[in-house]
């Protein structure tokens, strides 16, 4: 870890305010947003064909570094920085970004931007909810094999699906392979070529990242109280990647130490990635699943309303990442928001006709319309 850079990023801004100035509407923020912007390469451009704009992640990281060191201790900039570091440096970048974020939350809480409104902490919380979603997506795209292949968790998931497809429809499997999809065997070969030292180092980095996530959530509990945001999507993404890494270590003859503090609970993961898929495997579900810890063969057991809402958001995030043009992601996200609303607030959000709304309130014996 670059300790000098870390010290520079966490040094107070010179002047009368350790957090510097509010840069939310500055040209610097606009420049970061523009550097992050990227076009969807899959969208039709009609007759006017132009090269789609790609995000400039190294530039994003540099701009955020400069702002955090010299202008402002800004929570949004720290979240952008962490996201950019994952895109450019993989899991080691995530560790550095989370280290910066954890220190800012601990040492600069009173001076961070956006300014804290104790009666309405939503503005700060929204930045962390954004990071949870974006960092989880970036983690699933980070390389899990060596530089020559750079296969990610998403690549591995697609390889398992392709192997299942081969059992059901060999012709479709061949067509997918022609389009560039890789098989489980190809992923396994890349994992073997990456070597034991590669995966032991990666496992250590992922464990460190998971510990930092836990520390950040502890800090958020203290700072926000009962309304504290959490990072469930990022935790799950790290858990999924660690599952693949741990099996690579086992196949290569190594022994993985279990970190009780960050081990996943009730997480269903494929038990094998280096062996052929059983002939009776279903098309959608990877074979021979096993629960790492928790109640055997039960998968994820929901024990509270809050957990159910968290999993709704995970489902919404999946569809936003995998099927960005599908309405499923936004609809599930809306359902998650509705689940957190009291009934009278939900009715106001859904029923637009004032007379109908008032009739429903009377029928359900709810308080009268606050505007009445």
mmCIF file of C-alpha atoms in Angstrom:
data_model
loop_
_atom_site.group_PDB
_atom_site.id
_atom_site.type_symbol
_atom_site.label_atom_id
_atom_site.label_comp_id
_atom_site.label_asym_id
_atom_site.label_seq_id
_atom_site.Cartn_x
_atom_site.Cartn_y
_atom_site.Cartn_z
ATOM 1 C CA UNK A 1 0.000 0.000 0.000
ATOM 2 C CA UNK A 2 1.242 3.476 -0.867
ATOM 3 C CA UNK A 3 1.506 4.922 2.642
ATOM 4 C CA UNK A 4 2.693 8.340 1.454
ATOM 5 C CA UNK A 5 -0.343 8.736 -0.799
ATOM 6 C CA UNK A 6 -2.581 7.557 2.026
ATOM 7 C CA UNK A 7 -1.083 10.148 4.381
ATOM 8 C CA UNK A 8 -1.574 12.876 1.762
ATOM 9 C CA UNK A 9 -5.209 11.912 1.189
ATOM 10 C CA UNK A 10 -5.963 11.934 4.918
ATOM 11 C CA UNK A 11 -4.135 15.139 5.821
ATOM 12 C CA UNK A 12 -6.439 18.048 6.776
ATOM 13 C CA UNK A 13 -7.025 20.610 4.050
ATOM 14 C CA UNK A 14 -4.945 23.732 4.803
ATOM 15 C CA UNK A 15 -6.953 26.685 6.068
ATOM 16 C CA UNK A 16 -9.611 27.183 8.675
ATOM 17 C CA UNK A 17 -11.687 24.074 7.877
ATOM 18 C CA UNK A 18 -10.055 20.604 7.933
ATOM 19 C CA UNK A 19 -12.609 19.356 5.410
ATOM 20 C CA UNK A 20 -11.902 22.117 2.915
ATOM 21 C CA UNK A 21 -14.784 23.462 0.856
ATOM 22 C CA UNK A 22 -17.978 22.105 -0.654
ATOM 23 C CA UNK A 23 -17.212 21.131 -4.265
ATOM 24 C CA UNK A 24 -20.602 19.624 -5.144
ATOM 25 C CA UNK A 25 -21.353 22.138 -7.908
ATOM 26 C CA UNK A 26 -17.791 22.788 -8.997
ATOM 27 C CA UNK A 27 -16.073 22.335 -12.353
ATOM 28 C CA UNK A 28 -13.919 19.690 -10.672
ATOM 29 C CA UNK A 29 -16.983 17.567 -9.928
ATOM 30 C CA UNK A 30 -18.236 18.072 -13.471
ATOM 31 C CA UNK A 31 -14.873 16.871 -14.803
ATOM 32 C CA UNK A 32 -15.054 13.712 -12.690
ATOM 33 C CA UNK A 33 -18.597 13.004 -13.859
ATOM 34 C CA UNK A 34 -17.534 13.425 -17.482
ATOM 35 C CA UNK A 35 -14.536 11.131 -17.009
ATOM 36 C CA UNK A 36 -16.840 8.491 -15.493
ATOM 37 C CA UNK A 37 -19.423 8.750 -18.241
ATOM 38 C CA UNK A 38 -19.580 5.886 -20.698
ATOM 39 C CA UNK A 39 -21.942 5.046 -23.524
ATOM 40 C CA UNK A 40 -23.784 1.768 -23.803
ATOM 41 C CA UNK A 41 -22.024 0.008 -26.678
ATOM 42 C CA UNK A 42 -25.108 -2.123 -27.287
ATOM 43 C CA UNK A 43 -27.414 0.761 -28.153
ATOM 44 C CA UNK A 44 -28.258 1.378 -31.796
ATOM 45 C CA UNK A 45 -26.879 4.670 -33.152
ATOM 46 C CA UNK A 46 -28.902 4.746 -36.363
ATOM 47 C CA UNK A 47 -27.255 6.310 -39.384
ATOM 48 C CA UNK A 48 -24.773 8.421 -37.393
ATOM 49 C CA UNK A 49 -22.185 5.933 -36.231
ATOM 50 C CA UNK A 50 -19.686 7.231 -33.678
ATOM 51 C CA UNK A 51 -17.335 5.429 -31.348
ATOM 52 C CA UNK A 52 -19.052 4.974 -27.968
ATOM 53 C CA UNK A 53 -17.419 6.927 -25.166
ATOM 54 C CA UNK A 54 -15.539 4.783 -22.651
ATOM 55 C CA UNK A 55 -15.043 5.786 -19.035
ATOM 56 C CA UNK A 56 -11.547 7.081 -18.266
ATOM 57 C CA UNK A 57 -10.979 5.330 -14.958
ATOM 58 C CA UNK A 58 -7.308 6.329 -14.442
ATOM 59 C CA UNK A 59 -8.332 9.964 -14.958
ATOM 60 C CA UNK A 60 -11.212 9.570 -12.506
ATOM 61 C CA UNK A 61 -8.789 8.266 -9.882
ATOM 62 C CA UNK A 62 -6.317 11.119 -10.452
ATOM 63 C CA UNK A 63 -9.006 13.805 -10.300
ATOM 64 C CA UNK A 64 -10.447 12.356 -7.090
ATOM 65 C CA UNK A 65 -6.988 12.123 -5.529
ATOM 66 C CA UNK A 66 -6.273 15.761 -6.300
ATOM 67 C CA UNK A 67 -9.612 16.908 -4.917
ATOM 68 C CA UNK A 68 -9.345 14.846 -1.711
ATOM 69 C CA UNK A 69 -5.772 15.982 -1.055
ATOM 70 C CA UNK A 70 -6.091 19.656 -1.890
ATOM 71 C CA UNK A 71 -9.693 20.865 -1.966
ATOM 72 C CA UNK A 72 -12.280 18.849 -0.061
ATOM 73 C CA UNK A 73 -12.850 15.811 2.124
ATOM 74 C CA UNK A 74 -15.932 14.830 0.154
ATOM 75 C CA UNK A 75 -17.795 11.556 0.624
ATOM 76 C CA UNK A 76 -18.955 11.360 -2.994
ATOM 77 C CA UNK A 77 -15.396 11.900 -4.229
ATOM 78 C CA UNK A 78 -14.168 9.133 -1.904
ATOM 79 C CA UNK A 79 -16.822 6.773 -3.293
ATOM 80 C CA UNK A 80 -15.943 7.670 -6.887
ATOM 81 C CA UNK A 81 -12.287 7.128 -6.018
ATOM 82 C CA UNK A 82 -12.921 3.656 -4.595
ATOM 83 C CA UNK A 83 -14.945 2.650 -7.649
ATOM 84 C CA UNK A 84 -12.216 3.882 -10.013
ATOM 85 C CA UNK A 85 -9.502 2.039 -8.071
ATOM 86 C CA UNK A 86 -11.385 -1.249 -8.400
ATOM 87 C CA UNK A 87 -11.679 -0.683 -12.157
ATOM 88 C CA UNK A 88 -7.958 0.066 -12.525
ATOM 89 C CA UNK A 89 -6.271 -2.010 -9.799
ATOM 90 C CA UNK A 90 -8.726 -4.775 -8.955
ATOM 91 C CA UNK A 91 -9.037 -6.017 -5.384
ATOM 92 C CA UNK A 92 -5.905 -4.223 -4.153
ATOM 93 C CA UNK A 93 -7.471 -0.981 -5.375
ATOM 94 C CA UNK A 94 -10.630 -1.805 -3.440
ATOM 95 C CA UNK A 95 -8.596 -2.273 -0.251
ATOM 96 C CA UNK A 96 -6.895 1.101 -0.684
ATOM 97 C CA UNK A 97 -10.161 2.875 -1.469
ATOM 98 C CA UNK A 98 -11.940 1.334 1.522
ATOM 99 C CA UNK A 99 -8.997 2.266 3.754
ATOM 100 C CA UNK A 100 -9.358 5.893 2.674
ATOM 101 C CA UNK A 101 -13.129 5.794 3.134
ATOM 102 C CA UNK A 102 -12.927 4.205 6.585
ATOM 103 C CA UNK A 103 -10.428 6.822 7.757
ATOM 104 C CA UNK A 104 -12.519 9.703 6.401
ATOM 105 C CA UNK A 105 -15.626 8.389 8.150
ATOM 106 C CA UNK A 106 -13.714 7.996 11.420
ATOM 107 C CA UNK A 107 -11.476 11.078 11.447
ATOM 108 C CA UNK A 108 -13.396 13.672 9.421
ATOM 109 C CA UNK A 109 -17.039 12.881 10.223
ATOM 110 C CA UNK A 110 -17.795 16.391 11.465
ATOM 111 C CA UNK A 111 -16.024 18.021 8.510
ATOM 112 C CA UNK A 112 -17.031 15.746 5.621
ATOM 113 C CA UNK A 113 -19.067 16.958 2.680
ATOM 114 C CA UNK A 114 -21.947 16.923 2.075
ATOM 115 C CA UNK A 115 -22.483 18.689 5.422
ATOM 116 C CA UNK A 116 -24.210 16.588 8.055
ATOM 117 C CA UNK A 117 -27.824 17.353 8.879
ATOM 118 C CA UNK A 118 -28.515 15.315 12.062
ATOM 119 C CA UNK A 119 -32.257 15.473 11.425
ATOM 120 C CA UNK A 120 -31.901 14.207 7.845
ATOM 121 C CA UNK A 121 -28.748 12.122 7.200
ATOM 122 C CA UNK A 122 -30.116 10.836 3.881
ATOM 123 C CA UNK A 123 -27.744 12.909 1.750
ATOM 124 C CA UNK A 124 -24.677 11.232 3.211
ATOM 125 C CA UNK A 125 -26.322 7.828 3.363
ATOM 126 C CA UNK A 126 -27.199 8.025 -0.339
ATOM 127 C CA UNK A 127 -23.497 8.221 -1.250
ATOM 128 C CA UNK A 128 -22.825 4.964 0.578
ATOM 129 C CA UNK A 129 -25.828 3.220 -0.956
ATOM 130 C CA UNK A 130 -24.447 4.263 -4.356
ATOM 131 C CA UNK A 131 -21.011 2.876 -3.467
ATOM 132 C CA UNK A 132 -22.532 -0.412 -2.337
ATOM 133 C CA UNK A 133 -24.192 -0.909 -5.722
ATOM 134 C CA UNK A 134 -21.361 0.326 -7.941
ATOM 135 C CA UNK A 135 -18.499 -1.293 -6.025
ATOM 136 C CA UNK A 136 -20.315 -4.636 -6.001
ATOM 137 C CA UNK A 137 -20.667 -4.478 -9.788
ATOM 138 C CA UNK A 138 -16.992 -3.546 -10.188
ATOM 139 C CA UNK A 139 -15.864 -6.371 -7.884
ATOM 140 C CA UNK A 140 -17.734 -8.925 -9.995
ATOM 141 C CA UNK A 141 -15.863 -7.613 -13.056
ATOM 142 C CA UNK A 142 -12.416 -7.629 -11.399
ATOM 143 C CA UNK A 143 -9.902 -10.264 -12.622
ATOM 144 C CA UNK A 144 -9.915 -13.615 -10.809
ATOM 145 C CA UNK A 145 -7.223 -15.110 -13.044
ATOM 146 C CA UNK A 146 -3.815 -13.898 -14.224
ATOM 147 C CA UNK A 147 -3.165 -10.947 -16.537
ATOM 148 C CA UNK A 148 -3.113 -13.047 -19.716
ATOM 149 C CA UNK A 149 -6.767 -14.024 -19.298
ATOM 150 C CA UNK A 150 -8.206 -11.710 -16.643
ATOM 151 C CA UNK A 151 -11.378 -13.757 -16.213
ATOM 152 C CA UNK A 152 -13.794 -12.298 -13.646
ATOM 153 C CA UNK A 153 -16.537 -13.704 -11.448
ATOM 154 C CA UNK A 154 -19.006 -12.782 -14.203
ATOM 155 C CA UNK A 155 -16.875 -14.790 -16.651
ATOM 156 C CA UNK A 156 -16.911 -17.749 -14.280
ATOM 157 C CA UNK A 157 -20.686 -17.530 -13.840
ATOM 158 C CA UNK A 158 -21.168 -17.411 -17.613
ATOM 159 C CA UNK A 159 -18.839 -20.413 -18.015
ATOM 160 C CA UNK A 160 -20.945 -22.468 -15.608
ATOM 161 C CA UNK A 161 -24.090 -21.510 -17.513
ATOM 162 C CA UNK A 162 -22.428 -22.426 -20.807
ATOM 163 C CA UNK A 163 -21.448 -25.856 -19.504
ATOM 164 C CA UNK A 164 -25.027 -26.453 -18.395
ATOM 165 C CA UNK A 165 -26.234 -25.319 -21.804
ATOM 166 C CA UNK A 166 -23.944 -27.822 -23.509
ATOM 167 C CA UNK A 167 -25.799 -30.664 -21.796
ATOM 168 C CA UNK A 168 -29.185 -29.408 -22.971
ATOM 169 C CA UNK A 169 -28.440 -27.895 -26.371
ATOM 170 C CA UNK A 170 -24.979 -28.593 -27.877
ATOM 171 C CA UNK A 171 -25.730 -26.441 -30.924
ATOM 172 C CA UNK A 172 -26.548 -23.428 -28.766
ATOM 173 C CA UNK A 173 -23.383 -24.037 -26.771
ATOM 174 C CA UNK A 174 -21.308 -24.000 -29.953
ATOM 175 C CA UNK A 175 -22.978 -20.781 -31.074
ATOM 176 C CA UNK A 176 -22.233 -19.158 -27.713
ATOM 177 C CA UNK A 177 -18.605 -20.278 -27.947
ATOM 178 C CA UNK A 178 -18.333 -18.686 -31.393
ATOM 179 C CA UNK A 179 -19.577 -15.443 -29.850
ATOM 180 C CA UNK A 180 -16.678 -15.537 -27.392
ATOM 181 C CA UNK A 181 -18.160 -17.302 -24.373
ATOM 182 C CA UNK A 182 -15.688 -19.518 -22.529
ATOM 183 C CA UNK A 183 -16.281 -22.933 -21.002
ATOM 184 C CA UNK A 184 -15.682 -24.073 -17.456
ATOM 185 C CA UNK A 185 -12.675 -26.019 -18.700
ATOM 186 C CA UNK A 186 -11.133 -22.835 -20.111
ATOM 187 C CA UNK A 187 -11.706 -20.997 -16.854
ATOM 188 C CA UNK A 188 -10.206 -23.897 -14.923
ATOM 189 C CA UNK A 189 -7.136 -23.897 -17.152
ATOM 190 C CA UNK A 190 -6.622 -20.180 -16.591
ATOM 191 C CA UNK A 191 -6.984 -20.704 -12.840
ATOM 192 C CA UNK A 192 -4.395 -23.477 -12.850
ATOM 193 C CA UNK A 193 -1.974 -21.337 -14.876
ATOM 194 C CA UNK A 194 -2.365 -18.454 -12.417
ATOM 195 C CA UNK A 195 -0.786 -20.560 -9.661
ATOM 196 C CA UNK A 196 -1.127 -21.094 -5.927
ATOM 197 C CA UNK A 197 0.786 -17.966 -4.866
ATOM 198 C CA UNK A 198 -1.514 -15.839 -7.029
ATOM 199 C CA UNK A 199 -4.631 -17.156 -5.285
ATOM 200 C CA UNK A 200 -3.204 -17.124 -1.771
ATOM 201 C CA UNK A 201 -2.297 -13.461 -2.238
ATOM 202 C CA UNK A 202 -5.736 -12.720 -3.704
ATOM 203 C CA UNK A 203 -7.442 -14.508 -0.827
ATOM 204 C CA UNK A 204 -5.514 -12.359 1.658
ATOM 205 C CA UNK A 205 -6.546 -9.207 -0.220
ATOM 206 C CA UNK A 206 -10.210 -10.234 -0.354
ATOM 207 C CA UNK A 207 -10.163 -11.057 3.361
ATOM 208 C CA UNK A 208 -8.706 -7.633 4.103
ATOM 209 C CA UNK A 209 -11.407 -5.997 1.971
ATOM 210 C CA UNK A 210 -14.146 -7.901 3.810
ATOM 211 C CA UNK A 211 -12.731 -6.793 7.162
ATOM 212 C CA UNK A 212 -12.707 -3.173 6.005
ATOM 213 C CA UNK A 213 -16.344 -3.464 4.921
ATOM 214 C CA UNK A 214 -17.205 -4.746 8.406
ATOM 215 C CA UNK A 215 -15.279 -1.869 10.023
ATOM 216 C CA UNK A 216 -17.036 0.675 7.813
ATOM 217 C CA UNK A 217 -20.450 -0.766 8.683
ATOM 218 C CA UNK A 218 -19.561 -0.613 12.389
ATOM 219 C CA UNK A 219 -18.613 3.038 11.968
ATOM 220 C CA UNK A 220 -21.849 3.740 10.094
ATOM 221 C CA UNK A 221 -23.858 2.132 12.900
ATOM 222 C CA UNK A 222 -22.205 4.502 15.368
ATOM 223 C CA UNK A 223 -22.562 7.574 13.171
ATOM 224 C CA UNK A 224 -26.075 7.060 11.790
ATOM 225 C CA UNK A 225 -27.713 5.026 14.546
ATOM 226 C CA UNK A 226 -30.789 2.992 13.665
ATOM 227 C CA UNK A 227 -30.934 4.459 10.143
ATOM 228 C CA UNK A 228 -27.389 3.427 9.257
ATOM 229 C CA UNK A 229 -26.821 2.352 5.635
ATOM 230 C CA UNK A 230 -25.126 -0.997 5.075
ATOM 231 C CA UNK A 231 -23.075 -2.538 2.266
ATOM 232 C CA UNK A 232 -24.839 -5.873 1.589
ATOM 233 C CA UNK A 233 -24.224 -5.967 -2.164
ATOM 234 C CA UNK A 234 -20.502 -5.386 -1.747
ATOM 235 C CA UNK A 235 -20.293 -8.002 1.012
ATOM 236 C CA UNK A 236 -22.047 -10.549 -1.198
ATOM 237 C CA UNK A 237 -19.839 -9.784 -4.202
ATOM 238 C CA UNK A 238 -16.709 -10.276 -2.087
ATOM 239 C CA UNK A 239 -18.122 -13.520 -0.713
ATOM 240 C CA UNK A 240 -18.841 -14.808 -4.222
ATOM 241 C CA UNK A 241 -15.310 -14.016 -5.391
ATOM 242 C CA UNK A 242 -13.763 -15.594 -2.299
ATOM 243 C CA UNK A 243 -15.710 -18.782 -2.979
ATOM 244 C CA UNK A 244 -14.105 -19.124 -6.416
ATOM 245 C CA UNK A 245 -10.668 -18.259 -5.031
ATOM 246 C CA UNK A 246 -10.910 -20.767 -2.177
ATOM 247 C CA UNK A 247 -11.741 -23.579 -4.580
ATOM 248 C CA UNK A 248 -8.839 -22.612 -6.806
ATOM 249 C CA UNK A 249 -6.555 -22.821 -3.779
ATOM 250 C CA UNK A 250 -7.917 -26.259 -2.907
ATOM 251 C CA UNK A 251 -7.441 -27.556 -6.444
ATOM 252 C CA UNK A 252 -3.870 -26.263 -6.483
ATOM 253 C CA UNK A 253 -3.091 -28.132 -3.269
ATOM 254 C CA UNK A 254 -3.123 -25.192 -0.876
ATOM 255 C CA UNK A 255 -4.916 -24.732 2.411
ATOM 256 C CA UNK A 256 -7.113 -21.721 2.995
ATOM 257 C CA UNK A 257 -7.405 -20.280 6.475
ATOM 258 C CA UNK A 258 -11.005 -19.596 7.504
ATOM 259 C CA UNK A 259 -11.618 -16.062 8.724
ATOM 260 C CA UNK A 260 -14.562 -16.379 11.103
ATOM 261 C CA UNK A 261 -15.111 -12.620 11.162
ATOM 262 C CA UNK A 262 -15.765 -12.403 7.436
ATOM 263 C CA UNK A 263 -16.931 -15.895 6.480
ATOM 264 C CA UNK A 264 -20.237 -15.869 4.582
ATOM 265 C CA UNK A 265 -23.316 -17.151 6.365
ATOM 266 C CA UNK A 266 -25.913 -19.324 4.640
ATOM 267 C CA UNK A 267 -24.396 -18.591 1.234
ATOM 268 C CA UNK A 268 -25.046 -21.165 -1.472
ATOM 269 C CA UNK A 269 -22.028 -21.645 -3.731
ATOM 270 C CA UNK A 270 -20.997 -24.274 -6.276
ATOM 271 C CA UNK A 271 -18.992 -27.031 -4.604
ATOM 272 C CA UNK A 272 -16.882 -27.727 -7.695
ATOM 273 C CA UNK A 273 -15.506 -25.605 -10.472
ATOM 274 C CA UNK A 274 -12.720 -27.819 -11.717
ATOM 275 C CA UNK A 275 -14.740 -30.979 -12.430
ATOM 276 C CA UNK A 276 -17.315 -31.672 -15.159
ATOM 277 C CA UNK A 277 -20.934 -30.845 -14.477
ATOM 278 C CA UNK A 278 -23.175 -33.777 -13.678
ATOM 279 C CA UNK A 279 -25.371 -34.950 -16.543
ATOM 280 C CA UNK A 280 -28.546 -34.388 -14.547
ATOM 281 C CA UNK A 281 -27.738 -30.734 -13.811
ATOM 282 C CA UNK A 282 -30.488 -28.232 -14.524
ATOM 283 C CA UNK A 283 -30.034 -25.546 -17.143
ATOM 284 C CA UNK A 284 -30.268 -22.612 -14.749
ATOM 285 C CA UNK A 285 -28.622 -23.801 -11.530
ATOM 286 C CA UNK A 286 -24.948 -24.789 -11.137
ATOM 287 C CA UNK A 287 -24.541 -28.426 -9.995
ATOM 288 C CA UNK A 288 -23.672 -29.848 -6.611
ATOM 289 C CA UNK A 289 -24.448 -26.785 -4.546
ATOM 290 C CA UNK A 290 -23.477 -26.792 -0.900
ATOM 291 C CA UNK A 291 -24.000 -24.333 1.919
ATOM 292 C CA UNK A 292 -20.701 -23.012 3.220
ATOM 293 C CA UNK A 293 -21.992 -22.332 6.721
ATOM 294 C CA UNK A 294 -25.341 -22.142 8.436
ATOM 295 C CA UNK A 295 -28.327 -24.448 8.131
ATOM 296 C CA UNK A 296 -27.497 -27.255 5.746
ATOM 297 C CA UNK A 297 -29.234 -27.260 2.385
ATOM 298 C CA UNK A 298 -31.430 -24.310 3.284
ATOM 299 C CA UNK A 299 -29.790 -21.557 1.253
ATOM 300 C CA UNK A 300 -30.377 -18.015 2.458
ATOM 301 C CA UNK A 301 -32.959 -17.990 5.252
ATOM 302 C CA UNK A 302 -34.680 -14.650 5.735
ATOM 303 C CA UNK A 303 -35.318 -13.893 9.382
ATOM 304 C CA UNK A 304 -36.466 -10.289 9.288
ATOM 305 C CA UNK A 305 -38.207 -7.718 7.138
ATOM 306 C CA UNK A 306 -34.942 -5.786 6.816
ATOM 307 C CA UNK A 307 -33.145 -8.840 5.417
ATOM 308 C CA UNK A 308 -35.953 -9.386 2.916
ATOM 309 C CA UNK A 309 -35.658 -5.798 1.675
ATOM 310 C CA UNK A 310 -31.877 -6.160 1.382
ATOM 311 C CA UNK A 311 -32.326 -9.234 -0.805
ATOM 312 C CA UNK A 312 -34.879 -7.425 -2.946
ATOM 313 C CA UNK A 313 -32.229 -4.780 -3.571
ATOM 314 C CA UNK A 314 -29.711 -7.504 -4.451
ATOM 315 C CA UNK A 315 -32.152 -8.893 -7.021
ATOM 316 C CA UNK A 316 -32.714 -5.405 -8.428
ATOM 317 C CA UNK A 317 -28.960 -4.829 -8.633
ATOM 318 C CA UNK A 318 -28.477 -8.125 -10.485
ATOM 319 C CA UNK A 319 -30.997 -7.212 -13.188
ATOM 320 C CA UNK A 320 -29.606 -3.673 -13.491
ATOM 321 C CA UNK A 321 -26.138 -5.139 -14.086
ATOM 322 C CA UNK A 322 -27.038 -8.117 -16.269
ATOM 323 C CA UNK A 323 -30.101 -6.780 -18.119
ATOM 324 C CA UNK A 324 -29.829 -2.969 -18.007
ATOM 325 C CA UNK A 325 -32.635 -2.490 -20.549
ATOM 326 C CA UNK A 326 -35.054 -4.795 -18.724
ATOM 327 C CA UNK A 327 -37.812 -3.244 -16.582
ATOM 328 C CA UNK A 328 -37.290 -5.912 -13.907
ATOM 329 C CA UNK A 329 -34.484 -4.079 -12.063
ATOM 330 C CA UNK A 330 -36.346 -0.768 -11.618
ATOM 331 C CA UNK A 331 -39.586 -2.567 -10.722
ATOM 332 C CA UNK A 332 -37.943 -4.688 -8.017
ATOM 333 C CA UNK A 333 -36.137 -1.604 -6.707
ATOM 334 C CA UNK A 334 -39.509 0.144 -6.505
ATOM 335 C CA UNK A 335 -40.919 -2.839 -4.606
ATOM 336 C CA UNK A 336 -38.034 -2.578 -2.132
ATOM 337 C CA UNK A 337 -38.795 1.120 -1.598
ATOM 338 C CA UNK A 338 -42.483 0.361 -1.122
ATOM 339 C CA UNK A 339 -41.636 -2.295 1.460
ATOM 340 C CA UNK A 340 -40.018 0.393 3.606
ATOM 341 C CA UNK A 341 -43.026 2.746 3.452
ATOM 342 C CA UNK A 342 -45.915 2.853 5.928
ATOM 343 C CA UNK A 343 -49.260 2.106 4.294
ATOM 344 C CA UNK A 344 -50.512 5.694 4.185
ATOM 345 C CA UNK A 345 -47.279 6.890 2.549
ATOM 346 C CA UNK A 346 -47.451 4.040 0.024
ATOM 347 C CA UNK A 347 -51.015 4.982 -0.887
ATOM 348 C CA UNK A 348 -49.930 8.577 -1.519
ATOM 349 C CA UNK A 349 -47.158 7.346 -3.797
ATOM 350 C CA UNK A 350 -49.396 4.993 -5.795
ATOM 351 C CA UNK A 351 -52.868 6.550 -5.849
ATOM 352 C CA UNK A 352 -52.801 9.889 -7.665
ATOM 353 C CA UNK A 353 -56.512 10.725 -7.583
ATOM 354 C CA UNK A 354 -57.211 12.705 -4.406
ATOM 355 C CA UNK A 355 -60.828 11.568 -4.070
ATOM 356 C CA UNK A 356 -59.937 7.896 -4.474
ATOM 357 C CA UNK A 357 -57.100 8.297 -1.990
ATOM 358 C CA UNK A 358 -59.419 9.815 0.592
ATOM 359 C CA UNK A 359 -61.965 7.012 0.107
ATOM 360 C CA UNK A 360 -59.256 4.413 0.678
ATOM 361 C CA UNK A 361 -58.117 6.224 3.816
ATOM 362 C CA UNK A 362 -61.652 6.156 5.195
ATOM 363 C CA UNK A 363 -62.140 2.508 4.214
ATOM 364 C CA UNK A 364 -58.896 1.459 5.907
ATOM 365 C CA UNK A 365 -59.438 3.766 8.897
ATOM 366 C CA UNK A 366 -56.213 5.658 8.226
ATOM 367 C CA UNK A 367 -55.475 9.252 9.311
ATOM 368 C CA UNK A 368 -56.951 11.879 7.040
ATOM 369 C CA UNK A 369 -54.855 13.319 4.228
ATOM 370 C CA UNK A 370 -52.210 15.596 5.757
ATOM 371 C CA UNK A 371 -52.982 18.178 3.036
ATOM 372 C CA UNK A 372 -56.690 18.221 3.890
#
